[in-house]
Amino acid sequence: MSSGREPMTTDRTPAEPGKPTDETSSGPGEGAVDGPEDGGESAEAAEAPQPSTGRQRLVNGLWPPRLTRAQLIVALLLFGLGLGLAIQVRSTNESSVLRGARQEDLVRILDELDNRTERLHEEKQRLEKQQTELENSSDQAEEARKQTAQKERQLAVLAGTVAAQGPGITMKIDASGSAVESDMLLDAVQELRAAGAEAIQIGKVRVIASTYFSDVGGAVEIDGRKVTQPYVIKVIGKPEDLEPALNIPGGVVQSLEKEQATVSIERSEKIVVDALRSAKRPDYARSSSR
């Protein structure tokens, strides 16, 4: 006998071995799909460039350098100018002998400069006076001959062909056991000339414009003539100008004393310079006056 009801059937197909069912695939499958998507986002976030800092932007802007030709030329010019100024300042600081000088020494240096300026001014006035006398003289030829004779006597003193006397100083350098060489005597002569020396004699040698100094066998020779110690320098000029010129800081006297030499300077109202030089006739130069 049949009951009249049809048996209920379920539309389920048996699951294949190893294959998840729809129910199992819906839950865990969604998680399995979501997992790779999350991992991709993390990789993209890791690969994304980090924001650069201010230092990195500065380095990127400076290197590699992007300079135009004009900028490069300006940079080179500024570098050369700075280097030149640095060298000049350094050499000035190293060569300055006035650093640390006492007030008395600075005053003496200023006095020496004032004396030189005064001598140049007097020389200018003398030349202007001679020019005025020549222009206003009734007999210009006679006045010219008189000034020429006066100039000849002055030049003879400078050339060492005649003896001379007048106020001045006597400088004695005792260099026994010290290393006083010819260049130090030359420095003394140049300083004296700059201070207004009109006639100079070292030992028995007259110093003129063509005089030369040399070191031969541990001795000093002047114009080929050996000069013995102590070196005695007789100078005709204004004593008030000559002595301070030798005693300035870093000058001749201090340089000699550093070499363990003894220096003494004595002023006198009458200095006799009697060492003579023979007048030499020039080989090629002739007077152009007619």
PDB file of C-alpha atoms in Angstrom:
ATOM      1  CA  MET A   1       0.000   0.000   0.000  1.00  0.00           C
ATOM      2  CA  SER A   2       1.132   3.275  -0.908  1.00  0.00           C
ATOM      3  CA  SER A   3       0.805   6.163   1.379  1.00  0.00           C
ATOM      4  CA  GLY A   4      -0.028   8.771  -1.312  1.00  0.00           C
ATOM      5  CA  ARG A   5       2.994  10.970  -0.514  1.00  0.00           C
ATOM      6  CA  GLU A   6       5.941  11.064  -2.675  1.00  0.00           C
ATOM      7  CA  PRO A   7       9.144  10.786  -0.959  1.00  0.00           C
ATOM      8  CA  MET A   8      11.086  14.043  -0.603  1.00  0.00           C
ATOM      9  CA  THR A   9      14.250  14.145  -2.572  1.00  0.00           C
ATOM     10  CA  THR A  10      17.195  16.466  -2.168  1.00  0.00           C
ATOM     11  CA  ASP A  11      18.883  17.964  -5.145  1.00  0.00           C
ATOM     12  CA  ARG A  12      22.394  17.498  -3.923  1.00  0.00           C
ATOM     13  CA  THR A  13      25.009  16.038  -5.993  1.00  0.00           C
ATOM     14  CA  PRO A  14      27.703  14.228  -4.202  1.00  0.00           C
ATOM     15  CA  ALA A  15      30.821  16.232  -3.753  1.00  0.00           C
ATOM     16  CA  GLU A  16      33.812  15.137  -5.662  1.00  0.00           C
ATOM     17  CA  PRO A  17      36.672  14.014  -3.604  1.00  0.00           C
ATOM     18  CA  GLY A  18      39.087  16.929  -2.817  1.00  0.00           C
ATOM     19  CA  LYS A  19      36.616  19.530  -4.073  1.00  0.00           C
ATOM     20  CA  PRO A  20      34.912  21.746  -1.487  1.00  0.00           C
ATOM     21  CA  THR A  21      31.219  22.025  -1.479  1.00  0.00           C
ATOM     22  CA  ASP A  22      29.321  25.249  -2.159  1.00  0.00           C
ATOM     23  CA  GLU A  23      28.864  25.878   1.519  1.00  0.00           C
ATOM     24  CA  THR A  24      32.448  25.387   2.371  1.00  0.00           C
ATOM     25  CA  SER A  25      33.587  27.447  -0.603  1.00  0.00           C
ATOM     26  CA  SER A  26      31.377  30.345   0.306  1.00  0.00           C
ATOM     27  CA  GLY A  27      32.957  30.975   3.714  1.00  0.00           C
ATOM     28  CA  PRO A  28      36.519  29.959   3.543  1.00  0.00           C
ATOM     29  CA  GLY A  29      36.638  30.722  -0.165  1.00  0.00           C
ATOM     30  CA  GLU A  30      35.886  34.353   0.447  1.00  0.00           C
ATOM     31  CA  GLY A  31      38.684  34.468   2.991  1.00  0.00           C
ATOM     32  CA  ALA A  32      40.985  32.811   0.504  1.00  0.00           C
ATOM     33  CA  VAL A  33      40.129  35.396  -2.111  1.00  0.00           C
ATOM     34  CA  ASP A  34      40.453  38.308   0.301  1.00  0.00           C
ATOM     35  CA  GLY A  35      43.880  37.114   1.492  1.00  0.00           C
ATOM     36  CA  PRO A  36      45.764  37.690  -1.775  1.00  0.00           C
ATOM     37  CA  GLU A  37      44.118  41.083  -2.251  1.00  0.00           C
ATOM     38  CA  ASP A  38      45.370  42.241   1.161  1.00  0.00           C
ATOM     39  CA  GLY A  39      48.866  40.972   0.389  1.00  0.00           C
ATOM     40  CA  GLY A  40      48.900  42.933  -2.910  1.00  0.00           C
ATOM     41  CA  GLU A  41      47.957  46.140  -1.173  1.00  0.00           C
ATOM     42  CA  SER A  42      50.787  45.631   1.334  1.00  0.00           C
ATOM     43  CA  ALA A  43      53.314  45.078  -1.474  1.00  0.00           C
ATOM     44  CA  GLU A  44      52.145  48.184  -3.304  1.00  0.00           C
ATOM     45  CA  ALA A  45      52.428  50.191  -0.094  1.00  0.00           C
ATOM     46  CA  ALA A  46      55.959  48.893   0.422  1.00  0.00           C
ATOM     47  CA  GLU A  47      56.939  49.769  -3.154  1.00  0.00           C
ATOM     48  CA  ALA A  48      55.502  53.308  -2.965  1.00  0.00           C
ATOM     49  CA  PRO A  49      58.262  56.072  -2.770  1.00  0.00           C
ATOM     50  CA  GLN A  50      58.753  57.588   0.623  1.00  0.00           C
ATOM     51  CA  PRO A  51      58.466  61.400   0.875  1.00  0.00           C
ATOM     52  CA  SER A  52      61.935  63.023   0.556  1.00  0.00           C
ATOM     53  CA  THR A  53      63.382  65.110   3.361  1.00  0.00           C
ATOM     54  CA  GLY A  54      64.682  68.677   3.048  1.00  0.00           C
ATOM     55  CA  ARG A  55      68.316  67.514   3.044  1.00  0.00           C
ATOM     56  CA  GLN A  56      67.634  65.047   0.232  1.00  0.00           C
ATOM     57  CA  ARG A  57      65.915  67.729  -1.833  1.00  0.00           C
ATOM     58  CA  LEU A  58      68.910  70.058  -1.251  1.00  0.00           C
ATOM     59  CA  VAL A  59      71.384  67.359  -2.344  1.00  0.00           C
ATOM     60  CA  ASN A  60      69.291  66.555  -5.395  1.00  0.00           C
ATOM     61  CA  GLY A  61      69.196  70.241  -6.298  1.00  0.00           C
ATOM     62  CA  LEU A  62      72.947  70.726  -5.939  1.00  0.00           C
ATOM     63  CA  TRP A  63      74.272  67.537  -7.464  1.00  0.00           C
ATOM     64  CA  PRO A  64      74.894  66.986 -10.234  1.00  0.00           C
ATOM     65  CA  PRO A  65      75.689  70.697 -10.716  1.00  0.00           C
ATOM     66  CA  ARG A  66      73.886  72.460 -13.507  1.00  0.00           C
ATOM     67  CA  LEU A  67      75.944  75.611 -14.179  1.00  0.00           C
ATOM     68  CA  THR A  68      75.822  77.893 -17.141  1.00  0.00           C
ATOM     69  CA  ARG A  69      78.956  79.243 -18.730  1.00  0.00           C
ATOM     70  CA  ALA A  70      78.407  82.710 -17.255  1.00  0.00           C
ATOM     71  CA  GLN A  71      77.980  81.302 -13.740  1.00  0.00           C
ATOM     72  CA  LEU A  72      81.171  79.273 -14.100  1.00  0.00           C
ATOM     73  CA  ILE A  73      83.167  82.333 -15.213  1.00  0.00           C
ATOM     74  CA  VAL A  74      81.817  84.402 -12.304  1.00  0.00           C
ATOM     75  CA  ALA A  75      82.689  81.629  -9.846  1.00  0.00           C
ATOM     76  CA  LEU A  76      86.256  81.423 -11.154  1.00  0.00           C
ATOM     77  CA  LEU A  77      86.668  85.201 -10.961  1.00  0.00           C
ATOM     78  CA  LEU A  78      85.404  85.297  -7.381  1.00  0.00           C
ATOM     79  CA  PHE A  79      87.708  82.432  -6.427  1.00  0.00           C
ATOM     80  CA  GLY A  80      90.735  84.218  -7.915  1.00  0.00           C
ATOM     81  CA  LEU A  81      89.808  87.468  -6.192  1.00  0.00           C
ATOM     82  CA  GLY A  82      89.429  85.778  -2.819  1.00  0.00           C
ATOM     83  CA  LEU A  83      92.702  83.922  -3.196  1.00  0.00           C
ATOM     84  CA  GLY A  84      94.543  87.117  -4.124  1.00  0.00           C
ATOM     85  CA  LEU A  85      93.129  88.999  -1.142  1.00  0.00           C
ATOM     86  CA  ALA A  86      94.042  86.179   1.219  1.00  0.00           C
ATOM     87  CA  ILE A  87      97.633  86.069  -0.059  1.00  0.00           C
ATOM     88  CA  GLN A  88      97.974  89.841   0.156  1.00  0.00           C
ATOM     89  CA  VAL A  89      96.641  90.003   3.707  1.00  0.00           C
ATOM     90  CA  ARG A  90      98.907  87.165   4.791  1.00  0.00           C
ATOM     91  CA  SER A  91     102.020  88.656   3.211  1.00  0.00           C
ATOM     92  CA  THR A  92     101.206  92.061   4.672  1.00  0.00           C
ATOM     93  CA  ASN A  93     100.838  90.613   8.157  1.00  0.00           C
ATOM     94  CA  GLU A  94     104.071  88.608   7.857  1.00  0.00           C
ATOM     95  CA  SER A  95     106.188  91.421   6.410  1.00  0.00           C
ATOM     96  CA  SER A  96     104.941  94.178   8.691  1.00  0.00           C
ATOM     97  CA  VAL A  97     107.672  95.236  11.100  1.00  0.00           C
ATOM     98  CA  LEU A  98     105.417  97.679  12.899  1.00  0.00           C
ATOM     99  CA  ARG A  99     103.346  95.067  14.721  1.00  0.00           C
ATOM    100  CA  GLY A 100     103.985  95.334  18.404  1.00  0.00           C
ATOM    101  CA  ALA A 101     106.218  98.389  17.984  1.00  0.00           C
ATOM    102  CA  ARG A 102     106.419 100.775  20.892  1.00  0.00           C
ATOM    103  CA  GLN A 103     104.852 104.194  20.739  1.00  0.00           C
ATOM    104  CA  GLU A 104     108.299 105.830  20.791  1.00  0.00           C
ATOM    105  CA  ASP A 105     109.357 103.787  17.748  1.00  0.00           C
ATOM    106  CA  LEU A 106     106.225 104.715  15.839  1.00  0.00           C
ATOM    107  CA  VAL A 107     106.764 108.387  16.602  1.00  0.00           C
ATOM    108  CA  ARG A 108     110.350 108.137  15.382  1.00  0.00           C
ATOM    109  CA  ILE A 109     109.223 106.503  12.139  1.00  0.00           C
ATOM    110  CA  LEU A 110     106.701 109.278  11.552  1.00  0.00           C
ATOM    111  CA  ASP A 111     109.392 111.860  12.193  1.00  0.00           C
ATOM    112  CA  GLU A 112     111.623 110.154   9.644  1.00  0.00           C
ATOM    113  CA  LEU A 113     108.866 110.244   7.044  1.00  0.00           C
ATOM    114  CA  ASP A 114     108.243 113.909   7.779  1.00  0.00           C
ATOM    115  CA  ASN A 115     111.958 114.650   7.355  1.00  0.00           C
ATOM    116  CA  ARG A 116     112.054 112.912   3.990  1.00  0.00           C
ATOM    117  CA  THR A 117     109.017 114.842   2.850  1.00  0.00           C
ATOM    118  CA  GLU A 118     110.661 118.075   3.964  1.00  0.00           C
ATOM    119  CA  ARG A 119     113.865 117.262   2.064  1.00  0.00           C
ATOM    120  CA  LEU A 120     111.921 116.595  -1.115  1.00  0.00           C
ATOM    121  CA  HIS A 121     110.024 119.839  -0.670  1.00  0.00           C
ATOM    122  CA  GLU A 122     113.291 121.750  -0.220  1.00  0.00           C
ATOM    123  CA  GLU A 123     114.726 120.149  -3.335  1.00  0.00           C
ATOM    124  CA  LYS A 124     111.648 121.173  -5.275  1.00  0.00           C
ATOM    125  CA  GLN A 125     111.951 124.771  -4.052  1.00  0.00           C
ATOM    126  CA  ARG A 126     115.640 124.854  -4.967  1.00  0.00           C
ATOM    127  CA  LEU A 127     114.958 123.696  -8.501  1.00  0.00           C
ATOM    128  CA  GLU A 128     112.115 126.178  -8.874  1.00  0.00           C
ATOM    129  CA  LYS A 129     114.443 128.943  -7.653  1.00  0.00           C
ATOM    130  CA  GLN A 130     117.058 128.002 -10.237  1.00  0.00           C
ATOM    131  CA  GLN A 131     114.435 128.039 -12.941  1.00  0.00           C
ATOM    132  CA  THR A 132     113.246 131.496 -11.859  1.00  0.00           C
ATOM    133  CA  GLU A 133     116.808 132.856 -11.792  1.00  0.00           C
ATOM    134  CA  LEU A 134     117.434 131.585 -15.288  1.00  0.00           C
ATOM    135  CA  GLU A 135     114.223 133.087 -16.600  1.00  0.00           C
ATOM    136  CA  ASN A 136     114.691 136.509 -14.885  1.00  0.00           C
ATOM    137  CA  SER A 137     118.445 136.931 -15.294  1.00  0.00           C
ATOM    138  CA  SER A 138     119.556 139.643 -17.719  1.00  0.00           C
ATOM    139  CA  ASP A 139     122.497 137.504 -18.731  1.00  0.00           C
ATOM    140  CA  GLN A 140     121.015 134.047 -18.921  1.00  0.00           C
ATOM    141  CA  ALA A 141     124.157 132.539 -20.397  1.00  0.00           C
ATOM    142  CA  GLU A 142     126.270 133.664 -17.431  1.00  0.00           C
ATOM    143  CA  GLU A 143     123.688 132.481 -14.941  1.00  0.00           C
ATOM    144  CA  ALA A 144     123.542 129.125 -16.699  1.00  0.00           C
ATOM    145  CA  ARG A 145     127.334 128.779 -16.517  1.00  0.00           C
ATOM    146  CA  LYS A 146     127.284 129.590 -12.794  1.00  0.00           C
ATOM    147  CA  GLN A 147     124.618 127.009 -12.071  1.00  0.00           C
ATOM    148  CA  THR A 148     126.430 124.481 -14.235  1.00  0.00           C
ATOM    149  CA  ALA A 149     129.663 124.958 -12.237  1.00  0.00           C
ATOM    150  CA  GLN A 150     127.735 124.528  -8.992  1.00  0.00           C
ATOM    151  CA  LYS A 151     126.082 121.403 -10.291  1.00  0.00           C
ATOM    152  CA  GLU A 152     129.452 120.075 -11.406  1.00  0.00           C
ATOM    153  CA  ARG A 153     130.827 120.365  -7.872  1.00  0.00           C
ATOM    154  CA  GLN A 154     127.808 118.562  -6.478  1.00  0.00           C
ATOM    155  CA  LEU A 155     128.137 115.772  -9.010  1.00  0.00           C
ATOM    156  CA  ALA A 156     131.850 115.456  -8.284  1.00  0.00           C
ATOM    157  CA  VAL A 157     131.066 114.809  -4.628  1.00  0.00           C
ATOM    158  CA  LEU A 158     128.489 112.205  -5.590  1.00  0.00           C
ATOM    159  CA  ALA A 159     130.878 110.588  -8.058  1.00  0.00           C
ATOM    160  CA  GLY A 160     133.627 110.490  -5.425  1.00  0.00           C
ATOM    161  CA  THR A 161     136.202 112.334  -7.528  1.00  0.00           C
ATOM    162  CA  VAL A 162     136.714 115.083  -4.923  1.00  0.00           C
ATOM    163  CA  ALA A 163     136.970 115.052  -1.131  1.00  0.00           C
ATOM    164  CA  ALA A 164     134.069 116.324   0.955  1.00  0.00           C
ATOM    165  CA  GLN A 165     133.430 117.428   4.506  1.00  0.00           C
ATOM    166  CA  GLY A 166     130.424 118.434   6.536  1.00  0.00           C
ATOM    167  CA  PRO A 167     128.141 117.323   9.359  1.00  0.00           C
ATOM    168  CA  GLY A 168     127.201 113.689   9.582  1.00  0.00           C
ATOM    169  CA  ILE A 169     127.688 110.464  11.507  1.00  0.00           C
ATOM    170  CA  THR A 170     130.281 107.747  11.997  1.00  0.00           C
ATOM    171  CA  MET A 171     128.897 104.226  12.225  1.00  0.00           C
ATOM    172  CA  LYS A 172     131.127 101.425  13.553  1.00  0.00           C
ATOM    173  CA  ILE A 173     130.190  97.759  13.169  1.00  0.00           C
ATOM    174  CA  ASP A 174     132.192  95.243  15.171  1.00  0.00           C
ATOM    175  CA  ALA A 175     131.374  91.900  13.567  1.00  0.00           C
ATOM    176  CA  SER A 176     134.008  89.736  15.267  1.00  0.00           C
ATOM    177  CA  GLY A 177     132.651  86.204  15.532  1.00  0.00           C
ATOM    178  CA  SER A 178     129.340  87.126  13.873  1.00  0.00           C
ATOM    179  CA  ALA A 179     127.868  86.424  10.467  1.00  0.00           C
ATOM    180  CA  VAL A 180     127.738  89.938   9.036  1.00  0.00           C
ATOM    181  CA  GLU A 181     127.802  89.634   5.259  1.00  0.00           C
ATOM    182  CA  SER A 182     127.951  92.018   2.343  1.00  0.00           C
ATOM    183  CA  ASP A 183     124.185  92.293   1.924  1.00  0.00           C
ATOM    184  CA  MET A 184     123.864  93.805   5.415  1.00  0.00           C
ATOM    185  CA  LEU A 185     126.390  96.512   4.576  1.00  0.00           C
ATOM    186  CA  LEU A 186     124.515  97.149   1.346  1.00  0.00           C
ATOM    187  CA  ASP A 187     121.266  97.546   3.319  1.00  0.00           C
ATOM    188  CA  ALA A 188     122.983 100.102   5.546  1.00  0.00           C
ATOM    189  CA  VAL A 189     124.191 102.083   2.525  1.00  0.00           C
ATOM    190  CA  GLN A 190     120.758 102.067   0.911  1.00  0.00           C
ATOM    191  CA  GLU A 191     119.090 103.197   4.130  1.00  0.00           C
ATOM    192  CA  LEU A 192     121.600 106.031   4.489  1.00  0.00           C
ATOM    193  CA  ARG A 193     121.054 107.165   0.915  1.00  0.00           C
ATOM    194  CA  ALA A 194     117.295 107.156   1.464  1.00  0.00           C
ATOM    195  CA  ALA A 195     117.831 109.317   4.570  1.00  0.00           C
ATOM    196  CA  GLY A 196     119.720 111.950   2.561  1.00  0.00           C
ATOM    197  CA  ALA A 197     123.383 110.887   2.747  1.00  0.00           C
ATOM    198  CA  GLU A 198     125.484 112.922   0.301  1.00  0.00           C
ATOM    199  CA  ALA A 199     128.857 111.160   0.689  1.00  0.00           C
ATOM    200  CA  ILE A 200     129.666 107.720   2.117  1.00  0.00           C
ATOM    201  CA  GLN A 201     132.980 106.031   2.829  1.00  0.00           C
ATOM    202  CA  ILE A 202     133.482 102.504   4.220  1.00  0.00           C
ATOM    203  CA  GLY A 203     137.008 101.912   5.427  1.00  0.00           C
ATOM    204  CA  LYS A 204     139.165 103.341   2.626  1.00  0.00           C
ATOM    205  CA  VAL A 205     136.625 102.821  -0.140  1.00  0.00           C
ATOM    206  CA  ARG A 206     134.409 105.619  -1.443  1.00  0.00           C
ATOM    207  CA  VAL A 207     130.869 104.448  -2.038  1.00  0.00           C
ATOM    208  CA  ILE A 208     129.309 105.733  -5.249  1.00  0.00           C
ATOM    209  CA  ALA A 209     126.362 104.822  -7.439  1.00  0.00           C
ATOM    210  CA  SER A 210     128.181 101.942  -9.174  1.00  0.00           C
ATOM    211  CA  THR A 211     129.617 100.416  -5.989  1.00  0.00           C
ATOM    212  CA  TYR A 212     129.055  96.679  -5.537  1.00  0.00           C
ATOM    213  CA  PHE A 213     129.468  94.392  -2.520  1.00  0.00           C
ATOM    214  CA  SER A 214     130.540  90.746  -2.503  1.00  0.00           C
ATOM    215  CA  ASP A 215     131.512  87.968  -0.090  1.00  0.00           C
ATOM    216  CA  VAL A 216     134.880  86.371  -0.882  1.00  0.00           C
ATOM    217  CA  GLY A 217     136.541  83.813   1.392  1.00  0.00           C
ATOM    218  CA  GLY A 218     134.606  84.857   4.480  1.00  0.00           C
ATOM    219  CA  ALA A 219     135.483  88.530   3.979  1.00  0.00           C
ATOM    220  CA  VAL A 220     133.581  91.457   2.467  1.00  0.00           C
ATOM    221  CA  GLU A 221     134.850  93.157  -0.654  1.00  0.00           C
ATOM    222  CA  ILE A 222     133.666  96.540  -1.902  1.00  0.00           C
ATOM    223  CA  ASP A 223     134.374  97.207  -5.568  1.00  0.00           C
ATOM    224  CA  GLY A 224     136.876  94.359  -5.441  1.00  0.00           C
ATOM    225  CA  ARG A 225     138.754  95.765  -2.425  1.00  0.00           C
ATOM    226  CA  LYS A 226     138.780  93.853   0.840  1.00  0.00           C
ATOM    227  CA  VAL A 227     137.392  95.706   3.857  1.00  0.00           C
ATOM    228  CA  THR A 228     138.652  94.716   7.292  1.00  0.00           C
ATOM    229  CA  GLN A 229     136.783  94.726  10.565  1.00  0.00           C
ATOM    230  CA  PRO A 230     135.550  96.667  12.379  1.00  0.00           C
ATOM    231  CA  TYR A 231     133.596  98.272   9.542  1.00  0.00           C
ATOM    232  CA  VAL A 232     133.757 102.060   9.872  1.00  0.00           C
ATOM    233  CA  ILE A 233     131.202 103.965   7.794  1.00  0.00           C
ATOM    234  CA  LYS A 234     131.600 107.754   7.511  1.00  0.00           C
ATOM    235  CA  VAL A 235     128.553 109.566   6.224  1.00  0.00           C
ATOM    236  CA  ILE A 236     127.986 113.240   5.387  1.00  0.00           C
ATOM    237  CA  GLY A 237     124.422 114.425   5.760  1.00  0.00           C
ATOM    238  CA  LYS A 238     121.942 115.681   8.313  1.00  0.00           C
ATOM    239  CA  PRO A 239     122.649 113.746  11.536  1.00  0.00           C
ATOM    240  CA  GLU A 240     119.074 114.207  12.751  1.00  0.00           C
ATOM    241  CA  ASP A 241     117.893 112.252   9.717  1.00  0.00           C
ATOM    242  CA  LEU A 242     120.661 109.682   9.345  1.00  0.00           C
ATOM    243  CA  GLU A 243     120.734 108.202  12.844  1.00  0.00           C
ATOM    244  CA  PRO A 244     116.953 107.628  13.255  1.00  0.00           C
ATOM    245  CA  ALA A 245     116.846 105.982   9.826  1.00  0.00           C
ATOM    246  CA  LEU A 246     119.282 103.325  11.030  1.00  0.00           C
ATOM    247  CA  ASN A 247     117.502 102.759  14.352  1.00  0.00           C
ATOM    248  CA  ILE A 248     113.937 102.204  13.129  1.00  0.00           C
ATOM    249  CA  PRO A 249     112.294  98.939  14.318  1.00  0.00           C
ATOM    250  CA  GLY A 250     113.382  96.103  12.066  1.00  0.00           C
ATOM    251  CA  GLY A 251     116.007  98.334  10.465  1.00  0.00           C
ATOM    252  CA  VAL A 252     119.741  98.080   9.962  1.00  0.00           C
ATOM    253  CA  VAL A 253     120.837  98.254  13.600  1.00  0.00           C
ATOM    254  CA  GLN A 254     118.377  95.614  14.796  1.00  0.00           C
ATOM    255  CA  SER A 255     119.297  93.295  11.912  1.00  0.00           C
ATOM    256  CA  LEU A 256     122.990  93.585  12.765  1.00  0.00           C
ATOM    257  CA  GLU A 257     122.385  93.051  16.456  1.00  0.00           C
ATOM    258  CA  LYS A 258     120.450  89.865  15.670  1.00  0.00           C
ATOM    259  CA  GLU A 259     123.683  88.583  14.120  1.00  0.00           C
ATOM    260  CA  GLN A 260     125.528  89.305  17.390  1.00  0.00           C
ATOM    261  CA  ALA A 261     127.285  92.369  15.942  1.00  0.00           C
ATOM    262  CA  THR A 262     128.004  95.476  18.021  1.00  0.00           C
ATOM    263  CA  VAL A 263     126.878  98.742  16.448  1.00  0.00           C
ATOM    264  CA  SER A 264     127.725 102.271  17.586  1.00  0.00           C
ATOM    265  CA  ILE A 265     126.677 105.563  15.954  1.00  0.00           C
ATOM    266  CA  GLU A 266     128.277 108.913  16.735  1.00  0.00           C
ATOM    267  CA  ARG A 267     127.154 112.302  15.469  1.00  0.00           C
ATOM    268  CA  SER A 268     129.665 114.937  14.466  1.00  0.00           C
ATOM    269  CA  GLU A 269     129.626 118.438  13.045  1.00  0.00           C
ATOM    270  CA  LYS A 270     132.597 117.652  10.791  1.00  0.00           C
ATOM    271  CA  ILE A 271     132.982 114.404   8.921  1.00  0.00           C
ATOM    272  CA  VAL A 272     135.769 114.173   6.354  1.00  0.00           C
ATOM    273  CA  VAL A 273     135.322 111.824   3.422  1.00  0.00           C
ATOM    274  CA  ASP A 274     138.651 111.782   1.607  1.00  0.00           C
ATOM    275  CA  ALA A 275     138.724 108.462  -0.253  1.00  0.00           C
ATOM    276  CA  LEU A 276     138.682 109.317  -3.962  1.00  0.00           C
ATOM    277  CA  ARG A 277     137.589 107.572  -7.118  1.00  0.00           C
ATOM    278  CA  SER A 278     139.146 108.211 -10.504  1.00  0.00           C
ATOM    279  CA  ALA A 279     136.859 109.744 -13.082  1.00  0.00           C
ATOM    280  CA  LYS A 280     136.278 107.317 -15.908  1.00  0.00           C
ATOM    281  CA  ARG A 281     135.628 108.424 -19.436  1.00  0.00           C
ATOM    282  CA  PRO A 282     132.633 106.632 -20.911  1.00  0.00           C
ATOM    283  CA  ASP A 283     133.400 104.357 -23.818  1.00  0.00           C
ATOM    284  CA  TYR A 284     130.305 105.075 -25.857  1.00  0.00           C
ATOM    285  CA  ALA A 285     128.258 107.880 -24.309  1.00  0.00           C
ATOM    286  CA  ARG A 286     128.948 111.411 -25.556  1.00  0.00           C
ATOM    287  CA  SER A 287     127.396 114.725 -24.590  1.00  0.00           C
ATOM    288  CA  SER A 288     124.545 115.748 -26.850  1.00  0.00           C
ATOM    289  CA  SER A 289     124.803 119.484 -25.995  1.00  0.00           C
ATOM    290  CA  ARG A 290     126.280 121.856 -28.574  1.00  0.00           C
TER     291      ARG A 290
END
